Amino acid sequence: MARLHVTTAGPTTITVDGRDLIAFGGCNYLGLSHHPQVIAALTDGAARYGISTTASRETTGNTQAHDDLERDLARWMGQQSAILAAEGYTANIALAQALARTHGVALMDARAHRSLRSAATAAGMQVFEYEHLNADAAASLAAMFADQGVAILTDGVFAADGAIAPLPDLLAALPPQRATLVVDDCHGVCVLGERGSGTVEHYGLRDPRIVITTTLAKGVGCYGGAIIGPRTVVDAVREYADVYRRSTPVPPPLACAARAAVALVQNDPALLASLRRNTDHLRDGLRDLGLCHRSDDVPIFTFTLDPAERMNDMAADLVRLGLYAPCIEYPGGPAERFFRLTVSAAHQPSQIDQLLGGLAQVSRLSLAATPDALALPKS
């Protein structure tokens, strides 16, 4: 579909070309970008700090809002320390600049987010891919390069299809020395774990060799990025990462908003409960339509149509029914072009039923996608 021109947006709706649509896209998994308490914190922060610090944090651009958010993120994720970055992509670059001093090799999942490859390459690390989700392949490479210092880089939850990385097996694949598991958890934070702190919590891992990077612009609903992990790693980022030291930080009002959002995730269990109910609802409905074969709690659902040309028609038909179901091109998906649907805690059951009914109506046939291709049969 063409690039959207959104004129207004709510927790579950958007207005495009004067048409109000129920939207099942994006990554606002808990609906926090529109939460009244988050917006109030943003407003109060702007009144207190203004819009920007206008300087880097290590000169005159640090505020209590930044320090408080870093402390809260570290506590929430059960880690020693945290440091903010301008956004999620930058967080990976900053971490790679710090790790490259002691880690010469980066091993990354073949479908990892492009920011991980960009970061490792720019930092001067040798980059090698292992087969998607294959921890044995990662272990073989790690053993081969053990004497050079190894970092395994993976998404926690993969943005394109919702797959969850096998973190315990990847952790076991690390060499005994100079080894780090980097988990880009932009789509696991606010989704997985009893407290919603992400994929590391989902697996119950507590290991000083793990470092988490994330965005604050998806599940948290605000903006910015963060690196969370051992104090030694965070201190190295602060000392050696030029992209951190020489950049203006997250605007303080957004840091205030993110802190309010993190508090809500921890203090309002109804948010995660609603997300998981809605995830179950949509997954079960898509399974009945032959489009879903997963059983996890990730609110990301992808499928393709055969032939591919049908996808634009189907997406346009859904828009005419008042439904926005994104048909996108994005690395790591099941095909070059595919539908990527997401559901949030803010969606109402009736809205999910409207989507499922719309999908059944516009397909005009009994859907029978295969688990491998996730593709509808030809008409």
XYZ file of C-alpha atoms in Angstrom:
379
model
C 0.000 0.000 0.000
C 1.064 3.596 -0.494
C 2.639 5.608 2.301
C -0.096 6.750 4.686
C -1.100 10.355 5.233
C -2.550 10.205 8.747
C -4.320 13.361 9.887
C -5.428 12.145 13.322
C -4.659 9.040 15.380
C -6.197 7.482 18.446
C -5.280 4.375 20.434
C -6.978 2.090 17.881
C -8.051 4.349 15.020
C -6.511 6.567 12.363
C -7.960 9.064 9.908
C -6.611 8.830 6.357
C -7.972 10.913 3.481
C -10.976 11.832 5.599
C -11.824 8.206 6.340
C -11.812 6.843 9.900
C -10.248 3.384 10.081
C -9.817 0.822 12.842
C -6.072 0.234 12.696
C -4.286 -3.053 13.281
C -0.737 -1.876 12.597
C 2.221 -0.291 14.302
C 3.730 -1.244 17.630
C 1.771 0.645 20.296
C 1.210 -2.687 22.025
C -0.187 -1.362 25.307
C -1.817 1.776 23.922
C 0.451 3.905 26.088
C 1.136 6.578 23.486
C -2.408 7.846 24.116
C -2.697 7.103 27.830
C -3.874 10.195 29.775
C -1.216 9.793 32.466
C 1.551 9.555 29.872
C 0.305 12.643 28.038
C 0.008 14.532 31.342
C 3.611 13.638 32.211
C 4.715 14.891 28.798
C 2.907 18.191 29.322
C 4.291 18.650 32.828
C 7.797 17.814 31.611
C 7.606 20.423 28.862
C 6.544 23.056 31.378
C 9.403 22.099 33.694
C 12.275 21.574 31.232
C 11.235 23.061 27.885
C 11.441 21.050 24.678
C 15.155 20.234 24.452
C 18.298 20.307 26.571
C 20.067 21.800 23.504
C 23.326 20.100 24.551
C 24.813 16.650 25.140
C 24.360 15.037 28.531
C 28.054 15.007 29.393
C 28.269 18.810 28.983
C 25.187 20.740 30.143
C 22.357 18.571 28.809
C 21.633 16.181 31.660
C 18.450 16.412 33.728
C 16.850 14.612 36.617
C 14.286 13.261 34.143
C 17.039 11.340 32.333
C 18.592 10.013 35.541
C 15.220 8.935 36.958
C 14.204 7.122 33.783
C 17.491 5.218 33.611
C 17.107 4.101 37.206
C 13.507 2.990 36.628
C 14.369 1.068 33.452
C 17.192 -0.826 35.156
C 14.996 -1.778 38.123
C 12.090 -2.835 35.926
C 14.286 -5.096 33.826
C 16.209 -6.516 36.756
C 19.536 -5.137 35.524
C 22.281 -3.181 37.239
C 22.227 -0.060 35.118
C 20.800 1.700 32.071
C 21.733 4.539 29.768
C 19.521 6.423 27.332
C 20.150 6.938 23.637
C 18.439 9.207 21.160
C 16.342 6.298 19.841
C 16.463 2.532 19.347
C 18.716 2.479 16.284
C 21.186 4.752 18.068
C 21.142 2.522 21.138
C 22.561 -0.337 19.064
C 25.225 1.915 17.578
C 26.263 3.199 21.006
C 26.507 -0.311 22.428
C 28.540 -1.560 19.465
C 30.974 1.332 19.845
C 31.560 0.285 23.453
C 31.739 -3.473 22.786
C 34.122 -3.194 19.833
C 36.967 -2.360 22.219
C 36.925 -5.949 23.522
C 34.758 -7.890 21.028
C 36.153 -8.328 17.552
C 33.372 -10.483 16.113
C 29.600 -9.994 15.912
C 27.443 -13.043 15.176
C 23.903 -12.140 14.258
C 20.686 -13.874 13.418
C 20.140 -13.737 9.656
C 16.849 -11.912 10.202
C 18.042 -9.558 12.931
C 17.071 -5.909 12.691
C 19.232 -3.996 10.243
C 20.353 -1.617 12.993
C 22.363 -4.427 14.603
C 24.330 -5.042 11.412
C 24.798 -1.311 10.812
C 26.031 -0.837 14.362
C 28.505 -3.723 14.391
C 29.873 -2.898 10.945
C 30.307 0.791 11.715
C 32.076 -0.063 14.975
C 34.652 -2.140 13.074
C 33.580 -5.599 14.189
C 33.709 -8.590 11.854
C 30.121 -9.600 11.139
C 28.923 -13.160 10.453
C 25.349 -14.393 10.158
C 23.899 -17.598 11.537
C 20.692 -19.248 10.323
C 17.544 -17.678 11.726
C 16.836 -18.935 15.282
C 19.558 -21.603 14.974
C 21.534 -21.525 18.223
C 23.648 -24.519 17.172
C 24.887 -22.565 14.156
C 25.664 -19.620 16.420
C 27.580 -21.901 18.779
C 29.722 -23.268 15.956
C 30.679 -19.768 14.848
C 31.264 -18.643 18.424
C 33.709 -21.497 19.011
C 35.529 -20.621 15.813
C 36.124 -17.005 16.839
C 36.310 -17.404 20.629
C 39.810 -15.926 20.914
C 38.717 -12.670 19.248
C 35.898 -11.765 21.617
C 32.372 -12.644 20.497
C 29.056 -10.841 20.693
C 25.908 -12.674 19.598
C 23.321 -10.171 18.379
C 19.643 -11.023 18.040
C 16.198 -9.548 18.253
C 14.283 -10.758 21.292
C 11.035 -10.733 19.333
C 11.456 -10.390 15.584
C 9.556 -7.393 14.263
C 8.446 -8.900 10.978
C 6.870 -12.169 12.108
C 6.805 -12.236 15.919
C 9.256 -15.142 16.317
C 10.937 -15.328 19.734
C 14.699 -15.832 19.851
C 16.010 -18.906 21.747
C 17.893 -16.826 24.310
C 18.862 -19.642 26.717
C 20.460 -21.609 23.867
C 22.220 -18.518 22.525
C 23.540 -17.777 25.995
C 24.890 -21.321 26.195
C 26.564 -20.791 22.820
C 28.782 -17.997 24.133
C 32.494 -18.693 24.660
C 33.704 -18.628 28.272
C 35.494 -15.274 28.018
C 34.995 -11.916 26.307
C 31.483 -12.870 25.264
C 28.177 -10.979 25.305
C 24.605 -11.726 24.247
C 22.976 -8.564 22.878
C 19.173 -8.695 22.836
C 17.485 -6.009 20.757
C 14.131 -6.207 22.542
C 12.164 -3.450 20.842
C 9.217 -5.819 20.295
C 9.560 -7.851 23.483
C 9.430 -4.968 25.975
C 5.831 -4.344 27.109
C 4.826 -7.655 25.495
C 6.603 -10.603 27.141
C 7.347 -11.451 30.759
C 5.176 -11.480 33.855
C 5.970 -7.797 34.449
C 6.152 -6.942 30.771
C 9.872 -6.222 30.838
C 10.607 -8.362 27.790
C 12.159 -11.495 26.379
C 14.875 -11.861 29.028
C 12.214 -11.928 31.748
C 10.096 -14.267 29.606
C 12.878 -16.863 29.856
C 13.707 -16.066 33.498
C 17.341 -15.259 32.670
C 19.687 -13.426 34.995
C 23.197 -13.424 33.557
C 25.841 -10.672 33.494
C 26.688 -11.542 29.889
C 23.302 -10.255 28.681
C 22.832 -6.679 27.472
C 19.416 -5.413 26.378
C 18.797 -2.640 23.898
C 15.351 -1.257 23.219
C 13.327 1.609 21.904
C 10.949 3.668 23.998
C 8.866 4.392 20.889
C 6.986 1.105 20.565
C 5.610 -0.725 23.599
C 6.446 2.177 25.944
C 4.638 4.498 23.544
C 7.041 7.445 23.787
C 10.403 8.091 22.123
C 14.066 7.369 22.713
C 16.240 4.309 23.173
C 18.078 2.591 25.998
C 20.874 0.152 26.786
C 20.241 -1.888 29.933
C 22.636 -4.359 31.514
C 25.755 -4.695 33.655
C 27.148 -1.476 35.084
C 30.502 -2.119 33.418
C 28.876 -2.139 29.974
C 26.779 0.944 30.657
C 29.856 2.766 31.968
C 31.734 1.806 28.797
C 28.934 3.242 26.655
C 29.048 6.476 28.610
C 32.822 6.694 28.289
C 33.523 5.424 24.776
C 30.369 5.677 22.623
C 30.722 8.835 20.563
C 27.141 8.639 19.325
C 26.055 8.981 22.954
C 28.609 11.514 24.136
C 28.217 13.844 21.166
C 24.428 13.813 20.746
C 21.620 15.792 22.301
C 19.610 13.329 24.414
C 15.963 12.351 24.458
C 13.943 15.538 25.072
C 13.223 15.734 28.816
C 9.426 15.870 28.383
C 9.574 12.557 26.529
C 11.755 11.091 29.284
C 9.079 12.150 31.776
C 6.389 10.552 29.619
C 8.385 7.318 29.278
C 8.861 7.158 33.025
C 5.102 7.469 33.526
C 4.544 4.733 30.940
C 6.999 2.359 32.618
C 5.259 2.951 35.952
C 1.906 2.115 34.387
C 3.182 -1.185 32.993
C 4.405 -2.164 36.444
C 1.445 -0.883 38.459
C -1.525 -1.627 36.211
C -1.626 -5.376 35.475
C -4.853 -4.856 33.521
C -2.805 -3.485 30.601
C -0.847 -6.693 30.016
C -3.910 -8.806 30.744
C -5.884 -6.926 28.091
C -3.071 -7.276 25.548
C -2.910 -11.015 26.112
C -6.681 -11.465 25.888
C -6.731 -9.534 22.649
C -3.760 -11.497 21.335
C -5.578 -14.753 22.071
C -8.761 -13.426 20.475
C -7.087 -12.384 17.230
C -4.850 -15.471 17.079
C -7.798 -17.824 17.545
C -9.805 -16.014 14.888
C -6.935 -16.034 12.415
C -6.410 -19.723 13.118
C -10.046 -20.377 12.244
C -9.395 -18.571 8.954
C -6.303 -20.698 8.356
C -3.876 -17.796 8.822
C -2.266 -18.469 12.198
C -0.237 -21.417 13.446
C 1.445 -19.917 16.510
C 0.619 -20.334 20.170
C 2.760 -17.694 21.902
C 1.763 -14.351 23.450
C 3.258 -12.095 20.764
C 0.634 -9.755 19.227
C 2.216 -9.799 15.742
C 0.593 -11.830 12.971
C 1.854 -12.168 9.400
C 0.568 -13.891 6.298
C 0.829 -13.681 2.516
C -1.545 -14.211 -0.363
C -0.978 -16.298 -3.465
C -0.647 -14.781 -5.996
C 1.042 -11.783 -4.412
C -0.882 -9.301 -6.549
C -4.012 -10.118 -4.541
C -2.623 -8.476 -1.428
C -3.083 -4.890 -2.596
C -6.661 -5.660 -3.623
C -7.428 -7.287 -0.305
C -5.897 -4.412 1.662
C -7.916 -1.898 -0.363
C -11.106 -3.928 0.194
C -10.478 -3.869 3.948
C -10.046 -0.085 3.865
C -13.441 0.205 2.201
C -14.812 -1.725 5.175
C -13.168 0.771 7.556
C -10.253 -1.501 8.498
C -6.546 -0.813 8.145
C -4.517 -4.029 7.872
C -0.971 -3.103 6.778
C 0.478 -4.814 3.730
C 4.183 -4.021 3.923
C 7.653 -4.688 2.593
C 10.073 -5.269 5.452
C 13.225 -7.378 5.915
C 12.776 -10.691 7.697
C 9.171 -11.364 6.836
C 7.669 -14.503 5.297
C 7.890 -12.955 1.810
C 9.020 -9.797 0.062
C 5.559 -8.344 0.666
C 3.178 -9.512 3.367
C 0.395 -8.562 5.750
C 1.581 -7.662 9.236
C -1.253 -7.293 11.724
C -0.840 -6.220 15.331
C -3.304 -5.947 18.156
C -2.992 -3.789 21.264
C -4.360 -3.664 24.781
C -6.591 -0.780 23.680
C -8.533 -2.702 21.022
C -12.078 -3.657 21.916
C -13.281 -7.231 21.288
C -15.851 -5.844 18.857
C -13.075 -4.209 16.807
C -11.196 -7.497 16.569
C -14.402 -9.213 15.476
C -14.831 -6.553 12.788
C -11.355 -7.305 11.463
C -11.951 -11.057 11.433
C -15.293 -10.599 9.736
C -13.723 -8.281 7.190
C -10.951 -10.740 6.411
C -13.472 -13.521 5.894
C -15.633 -11.293 3.698
C -12.939 -9.958 1.383
C -11.200 -13.302 0.965
C -14.444 -14.819 -0.366
C -13.161 -18.330 0.123
C -12.282 -20.871 2.774
C -8.807 -19.903 3.891
C -6.343 -22.746 4.206
C -2.850 -21.310 4.626
C 0.004 -23.720 5.129
C 2.222 -23.359 8.228
C 5.289 -22.965 6.035
C 4.093 -20.409 3.508
C 1.258 -18.775 5.452
C -0.251 -18.148 2.024
C -3.873 -18.194 0.961
C -4.641 -20.511 -1.921
C -5.242 -19.115 -5.384
C -8.824 -18.251 -6.223
